Coordinates of C-alpha atoms and ligand atoms in Angstrom, one line a residue:
M1 CA 0.1 -0.1 0.0
R2 CA 1.3 3.8 -1.1
V3 CA 0.7 6.4 2.2
S4 CA 0.9 9.2 0.6
R5 CA 2.2 12.7 2.5
G6 CA -0.7 14.0 4.2
V7 CA -1.6 11.1 5.9
T8 CA 1.8 10.3 7.1
G9 CA 2.4 13.9 8.6
S10 CA -1.3 14.1 9.9
L11 CA -0.9 10.7 11.5
C12 CA 2.8 12.2 12.8
F13 CA 0.9 14.7 14.9
L14 CA -1.7 12.9 15.9
L15 CA 1.0 10.5 18.1
V16 CA 3.4 13.5 18.6
L17 CA 0.0 15.6 20.7
F18 CA -0.9 12.6 22.0
G19 CA 2.5 12.3 23.3
S20 CA 2.6 15.5 24.8
I21 CA -1.0 14.4 26.9
S22 CA -0.2 11.4 28.7
L23 CA 2.8 13.5 29.1
F24 CA 1.4 16.1 31.0
G25 CA -0.7 14.2 32.4
G26 CA 2.6 12.2 33.9
K27 CA 2.3 8.7 32.3
R28 CA 5.5 7.5 30.5
L29 CA 5.5 8.7 26.5
P30 CA 4.7 6.1 24.7
N31 CA 6.6 2.7 23.0
P32 CA 7.7 3.2 20.4
L33 CA 7.9 6.6 20.3
L34 CA 7.0 8.0 16.9
A35 CA 8.1 11.3 14.7
P36 CA 7.5 12.3 11.5
D37 CA 11.0 13.0 9.5
S38 CA 12.2 13.4 5.7
H39 CA 11.3 10.5 4.1
G40 CA 8.6 9.3 6.9
V41 CA 8.3 8.2 10.6
L42 CA 11.2 7.4 12.9
G43 CA 11.0 5.2 15.6
T44 CA 11.8 4.6 18.9
Y45 CA 11.2 1.1 20.8
S46 CA 12.1 1.2 24.5
T47 CA 13.1 -2.5 26.1
A48 CA 13.1 -0.6 29.6
G49 CA 8.8 -0.3 29.0
G50 CA 9.1 3.7 27.7
I51 CA 11.1 6.3 27.4
D52 CA 11.7 7.9 30.9
I53 CA 11.5 11.4 30.9
N54 CA 12.1 12.5 34.5
N55 CA 15.9 10.3 33.9
P56 CA 18.9 12.0 34.3
F57 CA 19.6 11.6 31.0
F58 CA 17.1 14.8 30.0
Q59 CA 18.3 16.9 33.9
S60 CA 21.4 19.2 33.9
L61 CA 24.0 17.5 35.8
G62 CA 26.2 19.7 35.2
T63 CA 26.8 24.2 35.3
N64 CA 26.4 25.1 31.3
G65 CA 22.5 24.4 31.1
R66 CA 22.7 20.8 28.9
S67 CA 21.5 17.9 29.5
C68 CA 22.8 14.4 27.5
G69 CA 19.4 15.0 26.0
T70 CA 20.8 18.2 24.5
C71 CA 23.0 16.4 21.6
H72 CA 20.7 13.3 21.8
I73 CA 17.8 15.0 20.9
S74 CA 14.6 11.4 20.0
S75 CA 12.9 12.6 16.7
S76 CA 16.6 13.6 15.2
A77 CA 17.6 9.4 15.8
W78 CA 19.5 11.1 19.7
T79 CA 21.2 13.7 17.7
I80 CA 21.5 16.6 16.6
T81 CA 20.7 17.4 12.7
P82 CA 21.6 22.0 11.7
A83 CA 17.2 21.9 11.2
D84 CA 17.2 21.1 15.0
V85 CA 20.2 23.4 16.0
Q86 CA 19.2 26.4 13.8
A87 CA 15.3 26.1 15.3
K88 CA 16.6 26.3 18.5
F89 CA 19.1 29.3 17.6
N90 CA 16.4 31.2 16.3
S91 CA 13.7 30.9 18.7
T92 CA 16.7 31.3 20.9
Q93 CA 18.8 34.3 19.9
G94 CA 21.5 31.5 20.2
T95 CA 21.6 31.0 23.8
D96 CA 20.0 27.7 24.4
P97 CA 22.1 26.0 26.1
I98 CA 23.6 24.1 23.1
F99 CA 25.1 27.5 21.8
R100 CA 28.4 27.9 24.8
T101 CA 31.9 27.7 24.2
N102 CA 32.8 25.6 25.4
D103 CA 32.8 22.7 22.7
G104 CA 29.9 24.7 20.5
S105 CA 31.5 27.4 18.3
N106 CA 33.8 26.7 16.5
C107 CA 37.0 27.7 18.8
P108 CA 36.2 28.7 22.8
S109 CA 37.3 32.8 22.2
A110 CA 35.0 32.9 19.7
D111 CA 32.9 36.8 19.5
V112 CA 29.9 36.0 20.5
S113 CA 28.9 39.2 22.3
T114 CA 26.0 40.2 19.7
V115 CA 23.6 37.8 18.2
S116 CA 25.4 38.4 14.7
A117 CA 28.9 37.8 15.8
S118 CA 27.2 34.4 17.7
R119 CA 26.3 32.9 14.6
Q120 CA 29.2 33.4 12.7
A121 CA 30.7 32.2 16.3
Y122 CA 28.6 28.3 15.8
S123 CA 28.4 28.1 12.4
Q124 CA 29.6 24.7 11.9
L125 CA 27.2 23.8 14.4
L126 CA 24.7 25.5 12.9
S127 CA 25.8 24.2 9.3
K128 CA 26.3 20.8 10.0
G129 CA 25.5 20.4 13.5
L130 CA 29.3 19.5 14.7
I131 CA 30.7 19.6 17.8
R132 CA 34.4 21.0 17.9
V133 CA 36.1 17.7 20.2
S134 CA 39.5 19.6 21.0
M135 CA 42.6 16.6 22.2
A136 CA 45.8 17.3 23.4
V137 CA 48.6 15.4 20.5
P138 CA 49.3 11.9 23.0
A139 CA 52.9 12.6 24.1
N140 CA 55.5 10.8 21.9
A141 CA 53.3 10.3 19.1
E142 CA 55.1 8.7 15.6
F143 CA 54.0 12.2 14.6
Q144 CA 53.5 16.1 14.6
I145 CA 51.5 18.7 13.4
I146 CA 53.6 21.0 11.0
N147 CA 50.7 22.9 9.7
I148 CA 47.0 24.2 10.6
Q149 CA 44.9 25.6 7.7
D150 CA 42.5 27.4 10.1
P151 CA 39.8 29.4 8.7
Y152 CA 38.8 30.8 12.1
N153 CA 43.0 31.7 12.7
C154 CA 41.0 29.5 16.7
A155 CA 44.3 30.8 19.3
E156 CA 43.3 27.7 21.2
T157 CA 43.8 25.2 18.1
T158 CA 47.2 24.3 18.0
A159 CA 49.8 21.6 16.8
A160 CA 49.2 20.3 20.4
T161 CA 46.1 20.4 20.3
P162 CA 43.7 20.7 17.7
A163 CA 40.3 21.3 16.3
L164 CA 38.5 17.6 15.2
Y165 CA 34.6 18.9 14.3
R166 CA 32.2 15.9 14.8
R167 CA 28.4 14.8 14.7
P168 CA 27.5 13.2 17.9
L169 CA 27.0 9.3 17.5
P170 CA 23.2 8.7 17.8
A171 CA 22.5 7.3 21.2
T172 CA 20.3 4.7 20.8
N173 CA 21.4 1.0 19.5
L174 CA 23.5 1.1 21.8
G175 CA 23.5 -2.3 22.3
F176 CA 25.1 -3.2 18.3
L177 CA 28.5 -1.4 19.6
S178 CA 31.9 -2.7 19.4
T179 CA 33.9 -0.2 19.7
I180 CA 32.4 3.5 21.5
M181 CA 33.4 7.1 19.9
W182 CA 33.9 7.7 16.1
D183 CA 38.0 7.2 17.4
G184 CA 37.0 4.9 20.2
R185 CA 38.3 6.4 23.1
E186 CA 35.5 5.2 25.3
T187 CA 36.0 1.2 24.6
I188 CA 36.7 -0.7 27.4
F189 CA 37.9 -3.9 26.3
G190 CA 36.1 -7.3 27.9
A191 CA 38.7 -10.1 29.3
I192 CA 39.1 -10.9 25.8
P193 CA 39.6 -8.0 24.0
K194 CA 38.8 -9.0 20.1
K195 CA 35.9 -11.2 21.4
S196 CA 34.9 -9.0 23.7
I197 CA 34.2 -5.1 25.2
N198 CA 32.8 -4.4 28.9
L199 CA 30.2 -1.8 27.6
A200 CA 28.3 -1.2 30.2
Q201 CA 31.6 0.5 31.8
S202 CA 32.8 1.8 28.9
L203 CA 29.6 4.0 28.6
S204 CA 29.5 4.5 31.8
N205 CA 32.7 6.4 31.3
Q206 CA 31.8 8.0 28.5
A207 CA 28.5 9.3 30.5
N208 CA 31.1 10.8 33.4
D209 CA 33.2 11.8 31.4
A210 CA 30.7 13.5 28.6
T211 CA 29.5 15.6 32.2
T212 CA 32.2 16.6 33.3
G213 CA 33.2 18.0 29.2
H214 CA 30.3 18.6 27.4
A215 CA 28.7 20.3 30.5
Q216 CA 31.2 21.2 32.4
G217 CA 30.4 19.9 35.6
L218 CA 31.6 17.5 38.1
P219 CA 31.2 14.3 37.9
P220 CA 27.5 12.7 38.1
T221 CA 27.0 10.5 41.0
Q222 CA 27.5 6.4 40.4
Q223 CA 23.7 6.3 40.3
Q224 CA 22.5 9.2 37.7
V225 CA 25.2 7.2 35.6
A226 CA 23.7 3.8 36.3
Q227 CA 19.9 5.5 35.3
I228 CA 21.7 7.0 32.7
V229 CA 23.3 3.7 31.3
A230 CA 20.0 1.9 31.2
F231 CA 18.2 4.6 29.8
E232 CA 20.5 4.8 26.5
T233 CA 20.7 1.3 26.4
A234 CA 17.5 0.1 26.2
L235 CA 16.2 2.2 22.8
Y236 CA 16.0 0.8 19.7
T237 CA 15.9 3.1 17.0
A238 CA 14.8 2.2 13.2
Q239 CA 12.7 4.2 10.4
T240 CA 8.9 2.4 11.0
N241 CA 6.7 4.2 7.7
D242 CA 8.6 5.3 4.4
H243 CA 6.2 8.0 2.7
H244 CA 6.6 5.8 -0.8
A245 CA 6.2 2.0 1.2
G246 CA 4.1 2.5 3.6
D247 CA 4.4 0.2 6.7
L248 CA 8.7 -1.1 7.2
T249 CA 7.0 -4.5 8.5
A250 CA 4.3 -4.8 5.2
R251 CA 4.6 -7.9 3.7
G252 CA 6.9 -9.6 5.8
A253 CA 9.5 -7.0 5.3
K254 CA 11.3 -5.9 8.9
G255 CA 11.7 -2.9 9.0
G256 CA 11.6 -1.1 11.9
T257 CA 12.6 -0.8 15.9
E258 CA 10.3 -4.1 16.9
Y259 CA 12.4 -6.6 14.7
L260 CA 15.5 -4.1 15.3
S261 CA 15.4 -5.2 19.7
Q262 CA 15.4 -8.4 19.0
Q263 CA 18.7 -8.6 16.4
N264 CA 21.4 -10.2 18.5
F265 CA 24.6 -9.3 18.4
Y266 CA 27.9 -10.0 20.3
V267 CA 31.5 -8.6 18.9
G268 CA 33.0 -10.3 15.9
I269 CA 29.1 -11.8 15.3
N270 CA 29.8 -12.1 11.5
D271 CA 33.5 -12.3 10.7
S272 CA 33.8 -10.7 7.3
L273 CA 37.6 -9.7 7.4
G274 CA 39.1 -13.2 9.4
E275 CA 39.4 -11.1 12.9
D276 CA 39.1 -14.3 14.7
P277 CA 40.1 -17.7 13.1
S278 CA 38.5 -19.8 15.7
G279 CA 35.2 -17.7 15.7
D280 CA 32.5 -17.1 13.3
T281 CA 32.5 -17.6 9.8
F282 CA 31.3 -14.3 7.8
S283 CA 27.6 -13.9 5.1
S284 CA 27.4 -10.8 3.3
N285 CA 24.1 -11.4 3.3
V286 CA 23.7 -8.7 6.4
F287 CA 21.1 -6.8 5.9
N288 CA 17.5 -8.8 5.6
L289 CA 14.4 -6.7 5.9
Y290 CA 13.1 -6.6 2.6
G291 CA 13.8 -10.2 0.8
S292 CA 9.4 -10.8 0.8
W293 CA 9.0 -7.4 -1.3
K294 CA 11.7 -8.2 -3.9
N295 CA 9.1 -9.5 -6.5
L296 CA 5.8 -8.1 -5.3
T297 CA 4.2 -6.8 -8.3
G298 CA 2.0 -3.4 -8.5
S299 CA 4.9 -2.8 -5.5
P300 CA 8.0 -0.8 -7.7
Y301 CA 9.4 1.5 -4.9
R302 CA 9.3 -2.0 -2.8
Q303 CA 11.0 -3.1 -5.3
S304 CA 13.6 -0.8 -5.1
I305 CA 13.8 -1.5 -1.9
A306 CA 14.8 -5.0 -1.8
R307 CA 17.0 -4.6 -4.8
G308 CA 18.8 -1.6 -2.6
E309 CA 19.6 -4.4 -0.1
D310 CA 20.4 -6.6 -2.4
L311 CA 23.2 -4.2 -3.4
F312 CA 24.8 -3.5 -0.5
N313 CA 24.8 -7.1 0.7
N314 CA 27.0 -8.6 -2.2
M315 CA 27.4 -6.0 -5.3
P316 CA 31.6 -6.3 -6.0
I317 CA 33.3 -3.5 -4.4
P318 CA 37.0 -2.9 -5.7
I319 CA 38.9 -1.7 -1.8
T320 CA 41.9 -0.5 -1.7
G321 CA 43.6 2.0 0.1
V322 CA 41.8 1.5 3.0
G323 CA 44.4 1.8 5.9
G324 CA 43.5 -1.3 8.1
L325 CA 41.8 -3.0 5.4
N326 CA 44.3 -2.9 2.4
D327 CA 47.8 -2.6 4.5
A328 CA 46.8 -5.0 7.7
L329 CA 45.9 -7.5 5.0
G330 CA 48.7 -7.3 2.9
Q331 CA 46.2 -6.9 -0.3
T332 CA 46.2 -4.5 -2.7
V333 CA 42.9 -4.9 -4.0
I334 CA 40.6 -6.7 -2.1
M335 CA 37.6 -8.0 -3.7
G336 CA 34.3 -6.6 -1.2
T337 CA 31.1 -5.4 -0.6
C338 CA 29.8 -2.6 1.7
T339 CA 29.4 -5.3 4.1
T340 CA 33.1 -5.8 4.6
C341 CA 33.0 -3.1 7.2
H342 CA 29.7 -2.8 7.5
D343 CA 28.9 -6.0 9.5
S344 CA 27.0 -6.6 12.5
P345 CA 23.4 -8.2 11.0
N346 CA 20.5 -5.9 10.5
A347 CA 22.9 -3.0 12.9
G348 CA 25.4 -2.1 9.7
N349 CA 28.1 -0.8 11.9
H350 CA 31.4 -2.9 12.3
S351 CA 31.8 -6.6 14.4
F352 CA 34.6 -5.8 15.5
S353 CA 36.3 -3.3 16.3
V354 CA 38.5 -1.9 13.4
P355 CA 38.9 1.7 12.7
L356 CA 38.9 1.7 9.1
A357 CA 41.2 4.9 6.5
I358 CA 38.4 5.1 4.4
G359 CA 39.1 8.7 2.8
T360 CA 36.5 10.7 4.5
T361 CA 39.1 12.7 6.2
V362 CA 41.5 13.1 3.4
Y363 CA 42.3 17.0 1.5
P364 CA 41.4 17.5 -0.9
A365 CA 37.7 15.6 -0.3
M366 CA 36.3 13.4 -3.4
T367 CA 33.5 15.8 -4.8
A368 CA 31.0 14.4 -3.5
L369 CA 32.0 15.6 -0.1
D370 CA 31.9 19.2 1.1
I371 CA 34.6 19.9 4.1
S372 CA 34.9 23.8 3.8
G373 CA 34.4 25.0 7.2
L374 CA 37.4 22.4 8.5
P375 CA 40.5 23.1 9.7
V376 CA 42.7 21.1 7.4
Y377 CA 46.3 19.4 9.4
T378 CA 48.8 18.2 7.6
V379 CA 50.4 15.4 9.5
Q380 CA 53.8 14.2 9.2
C381 CA 54.9 11.0 10.3
I382 CA 58.2 11.4 12.4
A383 CA 60.7 7.9 11.6
T384 CA 59.7 8.6 7.5
G385 CA 59.1 12.3 7.0
A386 CA 56.0 11.8 4.6
T387 CA 53.2 13.9 5.2
V388 CA 49.6 13.9 4.7
Q389 CA 46.8 16.0 5.0
V390 CA 43.0 15.6 6.9
T391 CA 39.8 17.8 8.2
D392 CA 40.7 15.0 10.6
I393 CA 43.2 12.9 12.6
G394 CA 41.6 9.6 14.1
R395 CA 42.0 7.0 16.2
A396 CA 46.1 8.4 16.4
M397 CA 45.0 11.1 18.6
I398 CA 44.4 8.5 20.1
T399 CA 47.3 5.3 19.9
G400 CA 49.9 8.4 18.7
K401 CA 50.3 6.2 15.5
C402 CA 50.7 7.2 12.1
A403 CA 49.1 3.6 10.7
D404 CA 45.8 4.6 12.4
I405 CA 45.5 9.0 10.9
G406 CA 42.4 9.4 9.8
K407 CA 41.2 5.9 11.0
L408 CA 37.6 6.2 12.5
K409 CA 35.0 3.4 12.9
G410 CA 31.9 1.9 10.7
P411 CA 28.7 3.7 12.7
V412 CA 25.1 2.0 13.3
L413 CA 24.2 2.8 10.2
R414 CA 19.7 2.5 11.0
A415 CA 17.7 5.3 11.4
L416 CA 19.7 7.6 8.9
A417 CA 17.0 9.0 7.6
A418 CA 16.2 11.3 10.3
R419 CA 20.0 12.5 11.4
A420 CA 21.1 14.0 8.1
P421 CA 24.7 15.0 7.4
Y422 CA 26.6 12.4 7.6
F423 CA 29.9 10.8 8.3
H424 CA 32.1 11.4 10.8
N425 CA 32.5 15.7 10.1
G426 CA 28.6 15.8 8.3
A427 CA 30.1 16.2 4.8
A428 CA 27.9 14.4 3.3
A429 CA 25.4 16.5 3.0
T430 CA 23.1 13.7 1.9
L431 CA 22.4 10.0 1.4
T432 CA 22.5 10.1 -2.0
D433 CA 26.0 12.4 -1.5
A434 CA 26.6 9.3 0.6
V435 CA 26.6 6.6 -2.1
E436 CA 28.2 9.3 -4.4
F437 CA 31.4 9.7 -2.6
Y438 CA 31.8 5.7 -2.9
N439 CA 30.7 5.6 -6.1
Q440 CA 34.0 7.8 -6.2
R441 CA 36.6 7.0 -3.9
F442 CA 36.2 2.9 -5.2
N443 CA 35.1 4.4 -9.3
L444 CA 31.9 1.1 -8.0
S445 CA 30.2 3.4 -11.4
L446 CA 27.1 2.8 -10.8
T447 CA 23.8 3.0 -13.3
P448 CA 22.0 6.2 -11.6
Q449 CA 19.4 3.0 -10.4
Q450 CA 21.4 1.4 -8.4
K451 CA 22.4 4.6 -6.6
S452 CA 18.6 5.3 -6.2
D453 CA 17.3 1.4 -5.3
L454 CA 20.9 2.0 -2.2
V455 CA 19.2 5.7 -1.3
A456 CA 15.8 3.6 -1.1
F457 CA 17.3 1.0 0.8
L458 CA 19.1 3.3 3.2
Q459 CA 16.2 5.3 3.8
T460 CA 14.5 2.7 5.3
L461 CA 16.9 2.2 7.8
Ligands
LIG501 C1 27.8 19.2 23.9 C2 27.2 18.3 22.7 C3 26.7 16.4 23.6 C4 25.9 16.3 24.7 C5 26.0 16.7 25.5 C6 26.8 15.0 25.3 N1 27.0 14.3 23.7 FE1 27.2 12.2 24.0 N2 28.4 12.6 22.1 C7 28.9 14.1 21.2 C8 29.4 14.1 20.3 C9 29.4 14.9 19.5 C10 29.9 12.7 20.4 C11 31.1 12.4 19.3 C12 31.7 12.5 19.7 C13 33.2 11.6 19.1 O1 33.6 10.8 18.3 O2 33.8 12.1 18.9 C14 29.0 11.8 21.3 C15 29.4 10.7 21.1 C16 28.0 9.7 22.6 C17 28.4 8.0 22.8 C18 28.9 7.3 21.7 C19 28.2 6.3 21.0 C20 28.9 6.1 19.1 O3 28.9 5.2 18.8 O4 30.0 5.3 20.6 C21 26.7 7.8 23.3 C22 26.9 6.8 24.1 C23 27.6 9.8 24.0 N3 27.5 10.6 22.8 C24 25.6 9.8 25.5 C25 25.7 10.8 26.0 C26 25.7 10.9 26.8 C27 25.1 10.0 28.2 C28 25.5 12.5 27.3 C29 25.2 13.0 28.8 C30 25.8 12.6 30.3 C31 25.5 13.2 26.4 N4 27.1 12.3 25.3 C32 26.2 14.4 26.7 C33 28.1 15.3 21.8 C34 27.2 15.7 22.8
LIG502 C1 35.9 -0.4 3.2 C2 35.2 0.2 4.5 C3 33.7 0.0 3.4 C4 33.1 -0.1 3.2 C5 33.5 -0.9 1.6 C6 31.7 0.8 3.6 N1 32.1 1.9 3.9 FE1 30.4 2.5 4.9 N2 31.4 3.5 6.3 C7 32.8 2.9 6.8 C8 33.4 3.3 7.6 C9 34.5 3.8 8.4 C10 32.5 4.9 8.2 C11 32.5 6.3 9.1 C12 33.7 7.0 7.8 C13 33.4 8.6 8.4 O1 32.0 9.1 9.1 O2 33.6 9.6 8.1 C14 30.9 4.6 7.2 C15 30.1 5.4 7.2 C16 29.0 5.4 6.5 C17 28.1 5.8 6.6 C18 28.1 7.1 6.9 C19 26.7 6.5 8.0 C20 26.4 7.8 9.5 O3 25.9 7.1 10.8 O4 26.9 9.4 9.1 C21 27.0 5.7 5.7 C22 25.3 6.2 4.8 C23 28.2 4.5 4.9 N3 28.4 3.9 5.4 C24 27.4 3.2 3.3 C25 28.0 2.6 3.1 C26 27.7 2.1 1.6 C27 25.8 1.6 0.6 C28 28.5 1.4 1.5 C29 28.5 0.3 -0.2 C30 28.2 1.5 -1.0 C31 29.9 1.2 2.3 N4 29.0 2.2 3.4 C32 30.9 1.5 2.6 C33 33.7 1.9 6.2 C34 32.8 1.7 4.6

């Protein structure tokens, strides 16, 4: 069945309204919690029986008025979008707690004395939903930053403490993580490092650091941390309805939050790289949500989604020059698929903690990406003298290793339609741009039909 925009729109309005009524009545929000997004309806299902708006996740625990919910908004797949940020700016003249110079502005010492100065100062947050992550280069790093092209001439952005501008990762679907943060810096491994992580401990440390960092507070209490972690790990977020395809569970399809919440995961569940010789074998059929739509006559759009899923799972990609992959396996070309790196069943992140450099940090960038506004760092490996130009130093900021420059995790690929722009730096404005990046990067020569099938599929996740 085809659901028109109008019907979906008013349905969402009613659901949102219903949500606020029950909120005033002191009840929990509906479970799943639904919200309209760019391509239909987004849902979040909580295995804790609903979303408790009194959880410390939504409370200001620091000194600058921010809560976790400031940067992790339910209706935007628990991250933020430029539209969210712009609406906040316009309704508060730039005083909402997200607008804080500690990490919201392009530069900590930026002029925010007037509304128009603030608009400039927060341009990366306003245009791409980027937060400034400033970190010190580790002592004894194998590399040094020898030049910075900084559009903001920020005094605090230095060779010792570069500023990296990153998208908040969704604070949902956390049960699928094999590594925490873009650069993995909050990951605490379990007993067998390659095979397990201690998720609760990793997320507890993360919640602590987010409160002292983003919210500029004292460490939260153990109880607050435990409540936050219990809250966020119960969340499953996915697209539930698509403007053109309708209900994503219709006719045997398995989109939406309920199937996602039942999806099994453990580190290494699908071993695309042979990381674990004694472990699981690899299946490239990572997503199996829309197989039943493949031959549905009279539903061309649903068939397109099913074709997109098939392309994602099986379309051959000659993978070259990916740091962490081609060098690690000693193979110049690896014949893979999208699922070589996005291998967690029906979640799409990397099932092992394997940071990869696919080229999203490289300067100059592929034309599909918009890296305007990002500083460019010239990084030199001390031992060899070799230099690279990047907009993010990635995992190397944690390990100090030259080999880790530009490496980031392969993130969970659910709820994409609600959270443009994409990649760690928001450089792909749309899913079409993200697909076009891969087309350019790996010389795929995708046809217009293949591109639109892939995008139609990604929008339903
Ligand atoms: C000022 C915005 C901001 C606030 C406030 C904030 N976060 Fe985040 N969050 C981010 C950014 C940016 C990242 C990614 C940073 C990186 O990877 O370097 C992130 C990453 C995360 C992740 C990692 C998810 C993953 O896939 O690895 C979790 C979990 C998270 N935040 C939870 C929280 C919690 C809990 C709080 C409150 C205690 C909080 N955040 C407050 C911006 C924010
Ligand atoms: C060689 C490994 C690799 C392959 C192959 C690969 N990806 Fe990715 N993908 C990644 C990594 C790593 C990231 C994170 C990069 C970043 O944020 O800068 C990513 C990010 C993404 C994102 C953005 C997610 C977000 O939260 O912003 C999308 C969408 C995506 N990939 C889709 C695809 C599609 C479609 C294909 C096949 C055409 C594909 N990927 C093939 C490794 C890979």
